[in-house]
CSV table of C-alpha atoms and ligand atoms in Angstrom, one decimal:
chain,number,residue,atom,x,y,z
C,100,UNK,CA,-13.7,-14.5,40.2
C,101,UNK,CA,-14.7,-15.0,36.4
C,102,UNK,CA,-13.6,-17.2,33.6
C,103,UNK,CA,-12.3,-15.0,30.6
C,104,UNK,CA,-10.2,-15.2,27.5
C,105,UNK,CA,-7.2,-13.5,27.2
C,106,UNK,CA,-5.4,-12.9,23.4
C,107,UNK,CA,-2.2,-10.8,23.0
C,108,UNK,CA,-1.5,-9.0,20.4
C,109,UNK,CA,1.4,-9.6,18.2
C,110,UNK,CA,3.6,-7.0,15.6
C,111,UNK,CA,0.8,-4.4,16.3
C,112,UNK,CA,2.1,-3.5,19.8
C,113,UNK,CA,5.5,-1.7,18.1
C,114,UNK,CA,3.1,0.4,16.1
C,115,UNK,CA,3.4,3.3,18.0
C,116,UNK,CA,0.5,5.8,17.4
C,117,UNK,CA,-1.5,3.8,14.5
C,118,UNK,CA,-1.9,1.2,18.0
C,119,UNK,CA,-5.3,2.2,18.3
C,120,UNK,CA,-6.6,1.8,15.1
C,121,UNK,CA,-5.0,-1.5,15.2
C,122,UNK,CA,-6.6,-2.7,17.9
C,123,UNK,CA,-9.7,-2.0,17.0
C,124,UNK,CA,-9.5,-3.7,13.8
C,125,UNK,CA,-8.4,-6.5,15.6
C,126,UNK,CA,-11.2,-6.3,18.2
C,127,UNK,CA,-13.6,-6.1,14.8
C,128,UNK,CA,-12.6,-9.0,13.6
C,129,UNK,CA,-12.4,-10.9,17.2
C,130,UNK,CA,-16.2,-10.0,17.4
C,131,UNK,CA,-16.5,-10.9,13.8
C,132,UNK,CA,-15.2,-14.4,14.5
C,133,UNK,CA,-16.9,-15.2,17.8
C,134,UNK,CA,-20.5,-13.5,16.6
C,135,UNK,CA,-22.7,-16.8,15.8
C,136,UNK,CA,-21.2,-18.2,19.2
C,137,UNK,CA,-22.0,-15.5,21.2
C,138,UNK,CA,-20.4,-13.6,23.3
C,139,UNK,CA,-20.9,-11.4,26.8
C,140,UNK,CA,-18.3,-8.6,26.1
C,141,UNK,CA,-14.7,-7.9,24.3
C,142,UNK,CA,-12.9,-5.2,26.0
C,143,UNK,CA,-9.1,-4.3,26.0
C,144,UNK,CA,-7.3,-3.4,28.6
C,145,UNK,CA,-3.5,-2.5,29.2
C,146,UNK,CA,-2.5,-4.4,25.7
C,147,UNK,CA,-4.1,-7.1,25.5
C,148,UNK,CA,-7.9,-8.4,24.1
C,149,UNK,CA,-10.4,-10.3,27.3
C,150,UNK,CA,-13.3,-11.9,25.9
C,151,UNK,CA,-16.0,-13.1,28.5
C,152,UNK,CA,-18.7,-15.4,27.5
C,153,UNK,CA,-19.6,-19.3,28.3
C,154,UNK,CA,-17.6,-21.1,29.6
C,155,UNK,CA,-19.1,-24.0,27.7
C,156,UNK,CA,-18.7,-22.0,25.0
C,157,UNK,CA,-14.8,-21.5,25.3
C,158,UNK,CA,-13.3,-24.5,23.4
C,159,UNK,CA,-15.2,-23.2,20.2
C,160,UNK,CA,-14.6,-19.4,21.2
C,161,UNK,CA,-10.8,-20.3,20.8
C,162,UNK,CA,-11.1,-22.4,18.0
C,163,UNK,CA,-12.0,-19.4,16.2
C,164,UNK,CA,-9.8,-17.4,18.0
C,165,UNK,CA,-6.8,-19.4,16.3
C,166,UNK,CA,-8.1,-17.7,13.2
C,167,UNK,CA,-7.7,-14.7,13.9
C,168,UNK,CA,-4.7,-13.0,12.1
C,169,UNK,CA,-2.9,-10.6,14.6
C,170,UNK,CA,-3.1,-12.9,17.7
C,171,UNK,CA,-0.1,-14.2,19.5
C,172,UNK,CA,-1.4,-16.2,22.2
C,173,UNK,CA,-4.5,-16.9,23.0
C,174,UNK,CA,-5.3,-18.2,26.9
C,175,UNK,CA,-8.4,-18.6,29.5
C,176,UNK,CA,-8.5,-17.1,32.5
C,177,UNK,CA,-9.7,-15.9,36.0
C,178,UNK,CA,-10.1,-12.6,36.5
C,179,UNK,CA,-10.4,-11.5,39.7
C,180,UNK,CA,-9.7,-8.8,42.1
C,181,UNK,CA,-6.2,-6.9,42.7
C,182,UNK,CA,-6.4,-8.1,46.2
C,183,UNK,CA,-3.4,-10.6,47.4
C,184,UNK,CA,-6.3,-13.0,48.8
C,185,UNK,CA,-8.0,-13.2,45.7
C,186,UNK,CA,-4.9,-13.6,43.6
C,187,UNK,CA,-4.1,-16.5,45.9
C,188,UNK,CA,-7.5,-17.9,45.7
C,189,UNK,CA,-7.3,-17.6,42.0
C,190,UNK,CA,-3.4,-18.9,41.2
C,191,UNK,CA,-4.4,-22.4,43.6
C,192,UNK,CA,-7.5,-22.5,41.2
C,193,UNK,CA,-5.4,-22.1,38.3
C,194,UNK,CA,-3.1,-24.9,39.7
C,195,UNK,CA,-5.6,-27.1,40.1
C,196,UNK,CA,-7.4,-27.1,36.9
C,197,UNK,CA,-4.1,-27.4,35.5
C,198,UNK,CA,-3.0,-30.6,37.6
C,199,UNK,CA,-6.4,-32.3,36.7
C,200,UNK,CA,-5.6,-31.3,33.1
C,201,UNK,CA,-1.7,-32.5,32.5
C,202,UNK,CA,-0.4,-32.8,36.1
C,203,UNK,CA,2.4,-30.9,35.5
C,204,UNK,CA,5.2,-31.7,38.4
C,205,UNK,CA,7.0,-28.6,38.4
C,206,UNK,CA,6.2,-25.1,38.2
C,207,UNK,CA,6.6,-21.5,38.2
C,208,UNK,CA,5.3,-18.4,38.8
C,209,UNK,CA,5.6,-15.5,36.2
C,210,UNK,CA,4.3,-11.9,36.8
C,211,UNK,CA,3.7,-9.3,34.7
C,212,UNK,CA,2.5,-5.7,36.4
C,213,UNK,CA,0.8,-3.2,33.7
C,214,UNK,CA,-0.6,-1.3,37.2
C,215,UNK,CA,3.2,-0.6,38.4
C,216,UNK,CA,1.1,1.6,41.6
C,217,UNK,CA,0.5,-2.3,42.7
C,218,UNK,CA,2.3,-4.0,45.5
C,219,UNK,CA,4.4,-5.6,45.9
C,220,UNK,CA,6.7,-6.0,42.7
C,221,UNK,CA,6.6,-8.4,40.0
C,222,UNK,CA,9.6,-10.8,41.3
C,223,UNK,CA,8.5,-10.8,45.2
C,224,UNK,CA,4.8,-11.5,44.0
C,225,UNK,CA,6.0,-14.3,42.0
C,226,UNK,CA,7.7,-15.7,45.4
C,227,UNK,CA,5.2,-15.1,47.4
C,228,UNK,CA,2.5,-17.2,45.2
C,229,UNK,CA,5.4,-19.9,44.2
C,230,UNK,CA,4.9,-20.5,48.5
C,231,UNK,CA,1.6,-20.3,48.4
C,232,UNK,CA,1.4,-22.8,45.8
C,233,UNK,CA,4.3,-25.2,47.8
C,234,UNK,CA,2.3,-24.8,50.6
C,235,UNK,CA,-0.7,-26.2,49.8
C,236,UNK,CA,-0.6,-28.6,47.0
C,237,UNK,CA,1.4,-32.1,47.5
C,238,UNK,CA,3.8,-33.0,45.3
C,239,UNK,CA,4.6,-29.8,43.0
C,240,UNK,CA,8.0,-28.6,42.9
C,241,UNK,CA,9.7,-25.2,41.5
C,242,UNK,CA,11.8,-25.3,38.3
C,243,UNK,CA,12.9,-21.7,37.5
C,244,UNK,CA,14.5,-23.2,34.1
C,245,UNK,CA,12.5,-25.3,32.8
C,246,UNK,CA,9.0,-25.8,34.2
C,247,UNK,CA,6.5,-27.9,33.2
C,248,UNK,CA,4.0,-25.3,33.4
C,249,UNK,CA,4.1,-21.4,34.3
C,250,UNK,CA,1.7,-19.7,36.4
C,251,UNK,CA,1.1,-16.4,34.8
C,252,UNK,CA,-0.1,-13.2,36.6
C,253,UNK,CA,-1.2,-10.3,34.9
C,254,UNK,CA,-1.8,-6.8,37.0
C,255,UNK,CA,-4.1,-5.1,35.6
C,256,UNK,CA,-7.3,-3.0,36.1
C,257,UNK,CA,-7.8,-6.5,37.5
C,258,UNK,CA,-5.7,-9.4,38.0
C,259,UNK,CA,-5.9,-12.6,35.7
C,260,UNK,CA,-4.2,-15.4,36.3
C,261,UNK,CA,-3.6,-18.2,33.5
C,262,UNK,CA,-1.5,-21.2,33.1
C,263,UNK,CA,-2.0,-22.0,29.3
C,264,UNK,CA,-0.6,-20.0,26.1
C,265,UNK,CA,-2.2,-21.3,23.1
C,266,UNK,CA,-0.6,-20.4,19.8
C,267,UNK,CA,-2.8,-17.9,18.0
C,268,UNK,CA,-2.1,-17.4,14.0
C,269,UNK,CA,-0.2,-14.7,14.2
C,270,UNK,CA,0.2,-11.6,11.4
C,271,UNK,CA,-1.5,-8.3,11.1
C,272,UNK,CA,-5.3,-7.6,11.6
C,273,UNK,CA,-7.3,-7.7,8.5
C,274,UNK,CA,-7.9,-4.8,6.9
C,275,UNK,CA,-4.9,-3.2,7.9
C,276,UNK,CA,-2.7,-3.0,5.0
C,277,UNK,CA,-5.3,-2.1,2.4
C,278,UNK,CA,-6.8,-5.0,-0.4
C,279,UNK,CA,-6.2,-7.0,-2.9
C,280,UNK,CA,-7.8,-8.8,-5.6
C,281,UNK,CA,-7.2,-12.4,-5.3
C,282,UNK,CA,-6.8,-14.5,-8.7
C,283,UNK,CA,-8.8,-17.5,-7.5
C,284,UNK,CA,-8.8,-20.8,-9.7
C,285,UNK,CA,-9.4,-24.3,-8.3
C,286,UNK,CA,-5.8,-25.1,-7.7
C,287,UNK,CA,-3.6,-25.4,-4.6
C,288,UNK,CA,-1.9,-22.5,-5.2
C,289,UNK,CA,-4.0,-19.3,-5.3
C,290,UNK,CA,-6.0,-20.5,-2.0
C,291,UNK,CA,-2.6,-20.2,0.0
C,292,UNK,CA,-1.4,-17.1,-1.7
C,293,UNK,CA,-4.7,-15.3,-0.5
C,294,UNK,CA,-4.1,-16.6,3.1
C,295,UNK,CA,-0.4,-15.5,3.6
C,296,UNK,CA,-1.5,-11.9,1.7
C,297,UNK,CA,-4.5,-12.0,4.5
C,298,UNK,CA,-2.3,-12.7,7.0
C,299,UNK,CA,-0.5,-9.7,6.5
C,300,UNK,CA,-3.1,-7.8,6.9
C,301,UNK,CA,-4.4,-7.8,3.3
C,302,UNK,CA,-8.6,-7.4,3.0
C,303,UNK,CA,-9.4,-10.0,0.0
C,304,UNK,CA,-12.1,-10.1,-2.7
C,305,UNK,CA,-11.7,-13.2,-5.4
C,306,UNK,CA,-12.2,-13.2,-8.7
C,307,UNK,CA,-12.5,-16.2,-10.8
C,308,UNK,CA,-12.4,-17.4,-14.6
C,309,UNK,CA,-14.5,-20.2,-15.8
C,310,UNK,CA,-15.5,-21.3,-19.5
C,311,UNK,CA,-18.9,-22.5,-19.1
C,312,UNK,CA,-20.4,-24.8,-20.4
C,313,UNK,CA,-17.0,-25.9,-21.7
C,314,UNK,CA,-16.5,-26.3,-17.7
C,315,UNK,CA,-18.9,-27.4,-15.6
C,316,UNK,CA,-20.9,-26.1,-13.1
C,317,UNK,CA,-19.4,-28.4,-10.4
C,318,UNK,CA,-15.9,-26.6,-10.9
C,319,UNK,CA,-17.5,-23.5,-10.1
C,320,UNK,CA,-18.8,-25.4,-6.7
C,321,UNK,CA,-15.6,-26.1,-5.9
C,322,UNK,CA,-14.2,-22.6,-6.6
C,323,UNK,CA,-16.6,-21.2,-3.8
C,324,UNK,CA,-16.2,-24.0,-1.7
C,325,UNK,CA,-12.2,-22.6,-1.6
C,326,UNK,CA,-13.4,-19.3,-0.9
C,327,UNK,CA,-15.8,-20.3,1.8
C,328,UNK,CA,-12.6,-22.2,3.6
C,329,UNK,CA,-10.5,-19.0,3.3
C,330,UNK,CA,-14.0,-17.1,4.8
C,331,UNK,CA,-12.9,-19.0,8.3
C,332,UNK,CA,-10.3,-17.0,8.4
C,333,UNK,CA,-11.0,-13.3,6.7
C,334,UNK,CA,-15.0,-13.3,6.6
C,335,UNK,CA,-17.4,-13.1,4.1
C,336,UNK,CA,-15.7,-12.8,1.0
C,337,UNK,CA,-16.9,-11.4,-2.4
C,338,UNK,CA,-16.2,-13.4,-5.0
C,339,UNK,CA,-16.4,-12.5,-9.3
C,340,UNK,CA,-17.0,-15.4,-11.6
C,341,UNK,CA,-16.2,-14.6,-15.0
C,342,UNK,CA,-16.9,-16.2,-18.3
C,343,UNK,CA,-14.1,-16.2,-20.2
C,344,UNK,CA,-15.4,-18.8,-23.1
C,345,UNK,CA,-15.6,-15.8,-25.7
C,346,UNK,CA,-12.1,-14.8,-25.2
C,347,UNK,CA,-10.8,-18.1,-25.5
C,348,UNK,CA,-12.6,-19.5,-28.9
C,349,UNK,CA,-11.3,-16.0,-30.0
C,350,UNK,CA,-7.7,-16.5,-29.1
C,351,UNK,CA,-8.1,-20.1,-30.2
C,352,UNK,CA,-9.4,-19.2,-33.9
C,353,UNK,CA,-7.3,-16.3,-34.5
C,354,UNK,CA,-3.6,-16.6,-32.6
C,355,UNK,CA,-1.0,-19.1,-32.9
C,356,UNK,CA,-2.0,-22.1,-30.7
C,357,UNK,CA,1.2,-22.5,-28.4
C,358,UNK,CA,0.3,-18.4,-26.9
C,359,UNK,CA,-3.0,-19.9,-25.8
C,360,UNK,CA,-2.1,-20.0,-21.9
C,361,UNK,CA,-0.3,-16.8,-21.9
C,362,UNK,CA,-2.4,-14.6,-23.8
C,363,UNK,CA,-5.6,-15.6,-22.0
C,364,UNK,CA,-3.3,-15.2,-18.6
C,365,UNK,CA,-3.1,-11.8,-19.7
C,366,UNK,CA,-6.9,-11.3,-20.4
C,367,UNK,CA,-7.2,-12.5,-16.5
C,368,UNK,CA,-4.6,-9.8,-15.4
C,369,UNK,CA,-6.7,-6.7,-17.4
C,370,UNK,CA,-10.5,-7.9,-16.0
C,371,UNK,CA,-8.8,-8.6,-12.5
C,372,UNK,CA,-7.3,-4.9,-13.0
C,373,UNK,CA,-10.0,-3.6,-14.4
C,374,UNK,CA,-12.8,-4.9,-11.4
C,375,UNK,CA,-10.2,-4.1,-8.9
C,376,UNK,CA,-10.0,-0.2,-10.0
C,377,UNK,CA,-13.5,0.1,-10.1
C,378,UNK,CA,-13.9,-0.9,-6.2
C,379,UNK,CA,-10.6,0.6,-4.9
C,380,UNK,CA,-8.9,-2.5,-4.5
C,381,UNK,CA,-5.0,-1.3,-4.8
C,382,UNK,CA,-3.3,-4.8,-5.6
C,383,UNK,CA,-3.9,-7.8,-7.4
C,384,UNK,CA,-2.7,-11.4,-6.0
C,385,UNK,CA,-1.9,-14.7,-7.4
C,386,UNK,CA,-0.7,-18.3,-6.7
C,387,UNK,CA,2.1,-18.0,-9.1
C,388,UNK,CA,5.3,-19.7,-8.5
C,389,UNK,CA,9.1,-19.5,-10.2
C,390,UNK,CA,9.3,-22.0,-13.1
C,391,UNK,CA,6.5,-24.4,-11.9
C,392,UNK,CA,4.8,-24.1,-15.5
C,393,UNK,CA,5.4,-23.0,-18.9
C,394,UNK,CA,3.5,-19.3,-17.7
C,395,UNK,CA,5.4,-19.1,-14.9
C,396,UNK,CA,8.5,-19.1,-16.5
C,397,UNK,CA,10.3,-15.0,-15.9
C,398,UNK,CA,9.8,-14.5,-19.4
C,399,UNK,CA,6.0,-15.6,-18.9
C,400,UNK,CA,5.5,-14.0,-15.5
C,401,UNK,CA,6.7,-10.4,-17.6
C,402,UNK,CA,4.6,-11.0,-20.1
C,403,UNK,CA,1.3,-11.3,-18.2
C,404,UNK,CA,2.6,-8.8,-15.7
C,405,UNK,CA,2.8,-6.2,-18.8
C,406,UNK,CA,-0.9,-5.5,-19.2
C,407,UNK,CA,-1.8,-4.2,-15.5
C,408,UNK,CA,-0.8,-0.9,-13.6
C,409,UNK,CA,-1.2,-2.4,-10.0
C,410,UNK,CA,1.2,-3.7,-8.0
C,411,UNK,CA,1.1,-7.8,-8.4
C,412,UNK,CA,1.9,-9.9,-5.4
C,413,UNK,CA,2.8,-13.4,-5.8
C,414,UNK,CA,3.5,-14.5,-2.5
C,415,UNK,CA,4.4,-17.8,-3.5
C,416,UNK,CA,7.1,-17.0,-5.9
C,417,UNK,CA,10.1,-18.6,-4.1
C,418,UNK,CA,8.3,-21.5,-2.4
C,419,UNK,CA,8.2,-25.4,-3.3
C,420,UNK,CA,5.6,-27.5,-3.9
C,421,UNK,CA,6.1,-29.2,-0.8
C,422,UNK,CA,5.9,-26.3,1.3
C,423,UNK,CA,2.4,-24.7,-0.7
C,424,UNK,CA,0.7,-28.4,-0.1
C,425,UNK,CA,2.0,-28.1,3.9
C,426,UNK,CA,-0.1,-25.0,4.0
C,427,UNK,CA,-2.6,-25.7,2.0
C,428,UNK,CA,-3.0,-28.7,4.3
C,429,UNK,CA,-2.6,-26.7,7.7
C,430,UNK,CA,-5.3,-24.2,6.4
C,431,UNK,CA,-7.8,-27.0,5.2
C,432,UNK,CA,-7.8,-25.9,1.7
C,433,UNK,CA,-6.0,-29.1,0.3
C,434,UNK,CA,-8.6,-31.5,-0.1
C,435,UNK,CA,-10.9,-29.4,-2.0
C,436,UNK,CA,-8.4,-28.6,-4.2
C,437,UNK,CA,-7.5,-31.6,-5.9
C,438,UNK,CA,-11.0,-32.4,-6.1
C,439,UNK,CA,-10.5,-33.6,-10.3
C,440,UNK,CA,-12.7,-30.8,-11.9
C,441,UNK,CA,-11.3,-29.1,-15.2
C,442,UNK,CA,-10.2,-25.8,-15.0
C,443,UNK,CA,-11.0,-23.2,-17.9
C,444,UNK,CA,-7.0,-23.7,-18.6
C,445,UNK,CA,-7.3,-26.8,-19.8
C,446,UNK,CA,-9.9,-26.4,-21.4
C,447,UNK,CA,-7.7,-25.2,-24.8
C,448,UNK,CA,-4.4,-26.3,-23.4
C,449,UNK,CA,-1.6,-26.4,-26.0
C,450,UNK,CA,0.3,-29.3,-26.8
C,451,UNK,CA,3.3,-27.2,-26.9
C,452,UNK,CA,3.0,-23.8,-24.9
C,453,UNK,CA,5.6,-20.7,-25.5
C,454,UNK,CA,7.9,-21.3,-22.7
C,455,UNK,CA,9.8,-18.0,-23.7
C,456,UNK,CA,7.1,-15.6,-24.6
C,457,UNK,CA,8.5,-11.6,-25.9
C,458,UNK,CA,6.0,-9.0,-25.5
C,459,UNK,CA,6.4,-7.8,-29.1
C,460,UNK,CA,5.3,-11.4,-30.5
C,461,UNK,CA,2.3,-11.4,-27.8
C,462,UNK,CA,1.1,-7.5,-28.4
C,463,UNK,CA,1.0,-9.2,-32.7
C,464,UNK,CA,-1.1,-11.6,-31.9
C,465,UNK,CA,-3.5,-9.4,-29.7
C,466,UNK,CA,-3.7,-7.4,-32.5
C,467,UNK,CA,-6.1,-9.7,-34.3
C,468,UNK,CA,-8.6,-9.9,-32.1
C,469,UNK,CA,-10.5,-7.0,-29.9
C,470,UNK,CA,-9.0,-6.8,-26.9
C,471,UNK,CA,-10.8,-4.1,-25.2
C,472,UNK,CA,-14.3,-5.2,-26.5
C,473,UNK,CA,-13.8,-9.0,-25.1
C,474,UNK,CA,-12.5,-7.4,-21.8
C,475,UNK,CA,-15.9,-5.4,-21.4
C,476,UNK,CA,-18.3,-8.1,-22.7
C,477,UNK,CA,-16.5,-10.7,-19.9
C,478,UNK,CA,-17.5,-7.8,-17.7
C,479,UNK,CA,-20.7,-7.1,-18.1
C,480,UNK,CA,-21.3,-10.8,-18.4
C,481,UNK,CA,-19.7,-11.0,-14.7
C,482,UNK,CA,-21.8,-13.1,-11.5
C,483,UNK,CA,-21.0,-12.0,-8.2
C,484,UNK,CA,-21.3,-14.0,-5.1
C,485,UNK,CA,-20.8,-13.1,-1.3
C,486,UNK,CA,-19.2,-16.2,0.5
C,487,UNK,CA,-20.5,-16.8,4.1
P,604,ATP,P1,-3.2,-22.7,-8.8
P,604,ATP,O1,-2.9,-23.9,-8.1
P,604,ATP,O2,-3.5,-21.5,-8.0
P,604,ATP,O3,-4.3,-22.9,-9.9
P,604,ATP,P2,-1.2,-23.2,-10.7
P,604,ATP,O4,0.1,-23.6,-10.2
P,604,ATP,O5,-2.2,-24.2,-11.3
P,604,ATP,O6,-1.9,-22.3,-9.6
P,604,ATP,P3,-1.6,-21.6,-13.1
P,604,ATP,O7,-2.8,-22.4,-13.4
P,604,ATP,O8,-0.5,-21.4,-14.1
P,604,ATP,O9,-0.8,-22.1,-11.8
P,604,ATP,O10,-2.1,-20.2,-12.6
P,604,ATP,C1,-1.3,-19.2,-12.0
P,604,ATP,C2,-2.1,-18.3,-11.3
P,604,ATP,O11,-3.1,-17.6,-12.1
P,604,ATP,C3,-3.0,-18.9,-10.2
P,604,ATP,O12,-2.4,-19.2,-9.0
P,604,ATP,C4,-4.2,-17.9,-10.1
P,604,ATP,O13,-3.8,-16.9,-9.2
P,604,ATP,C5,-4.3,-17.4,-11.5
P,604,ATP,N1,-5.3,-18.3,-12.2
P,604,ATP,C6,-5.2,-19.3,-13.0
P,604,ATP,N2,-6.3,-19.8,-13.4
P,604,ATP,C7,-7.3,-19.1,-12.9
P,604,ATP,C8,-8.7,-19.1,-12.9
P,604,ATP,N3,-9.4,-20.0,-13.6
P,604,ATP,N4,-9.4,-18.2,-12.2
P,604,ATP,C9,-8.7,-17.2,-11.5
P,604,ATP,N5,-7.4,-17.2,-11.4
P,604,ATP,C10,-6.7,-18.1,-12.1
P,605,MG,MG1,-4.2,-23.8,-11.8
């Protein structure tokens, strides 16, 4: 008999043959996760993850597990031999724990038999254990509808035996639908956007804009303090910090004042582009939302969409403010980003932005300064961090 871990897996079970390669993403990034905790051994077996390690260890070892995108439920275990003695020895165990735990007063047995050459069947397994249970513990009671805890049984290679289902994060394994280039500024916003694309599967690098020393260093701080939050739950992130100062005093001395916002939002959209080609990143991502500012208007959001190739997700398009705060909150993002440090926005904010920007008006103003030149210089002027 041995304490383990079990997680199941989520979406990734319908993908037919791409399973494999699924799984072992996923089993990457459970070792990824779990690695400064330590660990004895991940193996899979018959669809689902088994972690052994500690059992000290556990509570952390599933705090992280929650992280992980891809997991359904997450639950510890004994694993023991496919013998009906050792199963009973293991399900009264199981009871037990569980009665010192929440003393549940009513129960039932659920069993699940990957090894279908095992006897006997699922339902007269259940039974059996259900009497074994009756038999020797006082006071418990079966509820087929509505117990107050289940006894699960998994057949196996081995048998494991678990009462709790933890909610894991669900999604898709990282690194399974390709990458993006997250548009990272110290709002609430972008934070979230890059967890729900993660979630989906979605590898992330970052990419910020500051206007130092016009901003201050602090802001910056708090930039890879975001990205070190999101790192909980995707790893080590790489993150681009880019000066975009020049650009600004340029737009500022030489284009009408009320384009400000959008035309720099558009030099953000090329040098995201731009960095994301060069490291075969296919998609860029942003916090953006319907209507919640002047740029976001859909005569804005075209505009600034008009200078890049690559797909643009904005997975927070149709969302309220309520709901982005709610996540931010749930993925501990929130606090550091109202932290009151300026943005590189504000910094030439106009008093009264173009709410309804055309292209033809914005491509006019562009003309008079160098586009292509400012986008290189912010480049080459570029600081890259890795976020542990
Ligand atoms: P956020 O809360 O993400 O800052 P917001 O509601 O403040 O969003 P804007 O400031 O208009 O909206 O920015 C829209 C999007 O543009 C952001 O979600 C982000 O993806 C990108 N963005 C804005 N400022 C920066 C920046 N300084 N660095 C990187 N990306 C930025
Ligand atoms: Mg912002």
């Amino acid at each position: 008999m041995k304490k383990v871990i079990s997680v199941s897996l989520g979406e990734i079970v319908l993908k037919g043959r791409n399973r494999v390669h699924f799984e072992n993403k996923l089993v990457h990034q459970i070792k990824r996760a779990i690695s400064d905790i330590g660990y004895e051994k991940v193996y899979k077996e018959q669809g689902k993850v088994y972690i052994e390690g500690e059992e000290s260890d556990f509570e952390d070892l599933i705090n992280r597990l929650e992280k992980v995108f891809g997991l359904v439920y997450i639950s510890p275990c004994i694993r023991t031999d496919k013998n009906i003695d050792s199963i009973e020895k293991a399900v009264l165990k199981a009871i037990e724990e569980k009665i010192n735990k929440d003393s549940p007063k009513t129960f039932k047995v659920e069993t699940n038999r990957a090894d279908k050459t095992f006897k006997p069947e699922s339902p007269k397994l259940s039974s059996d254990m259900g009497a074994v249970v009756l038999r020797n513990i006082d006071g418990l009671k079966v509820d087929v509808h509505n117990p107050e805890t289940y006894i699960y049984i998994d057949i196996k290679e081995s048998a494991y035996i678990y009462t709790d289902r933890i909610e894991g994060a669900r999604g898709m394994p990282l690194g399974t639908n390709g990458k993006g280039m997250l548009l990272l500024s110290g709002g609430i916003d972008s934070p979230v956007a890059g967890y729900l694309m993660a979630r989906r599967g979605v590898g992330i690098t970052a990419v910020h804009y500051h206007s130092y020393p016009f901003t201050n260093e602090r802001a910056e701080a708090k930039v890879k303090d975001l990205a070190k939050i999101l790192s909980r739950y995707i790893g080590d992130i790489k993150m681009y910090s880019v000066n975009i100062l020049e650009i600004q005093k340029e737009i500022n001395k030489n284009c009408p004042a009320p384009e400000m916002t959008i035309l720099s939002r558009r030099f953000m959209m090329r040098i995201a582009e731009k960095i994301a080609k060069d490291n075969n990143i296919q998609s860029l991502i942003t916090g953006e939302n319907l209507g919640q500012v002047a740029s976001q208007t859909m005569e804005g959001i075209t505009v600034t969409n008009d200078v890049v190739t690559l797909p643009v997700f904005r997975p927070l398009i149709g969302f309220d403010k309520i709901n982005i705060i709610e996540i931010a909150r749930n993925i501990e993002t929130y606090e550091t980003s109202i932290l009151p440090f300026e943005d590189c926005c504000t910094v030439f904010l106009p008093s009264n932005p173009v709410i309804k920007p055309r292209i033809k008006d914005i491509e006019k103003s562009e003309e008079l300064i160098d586009v292509e030149g400012l986008v290189e210089r912010a480049i080459e002027n570029m600081e890259v961090y890795h976020i542990k």
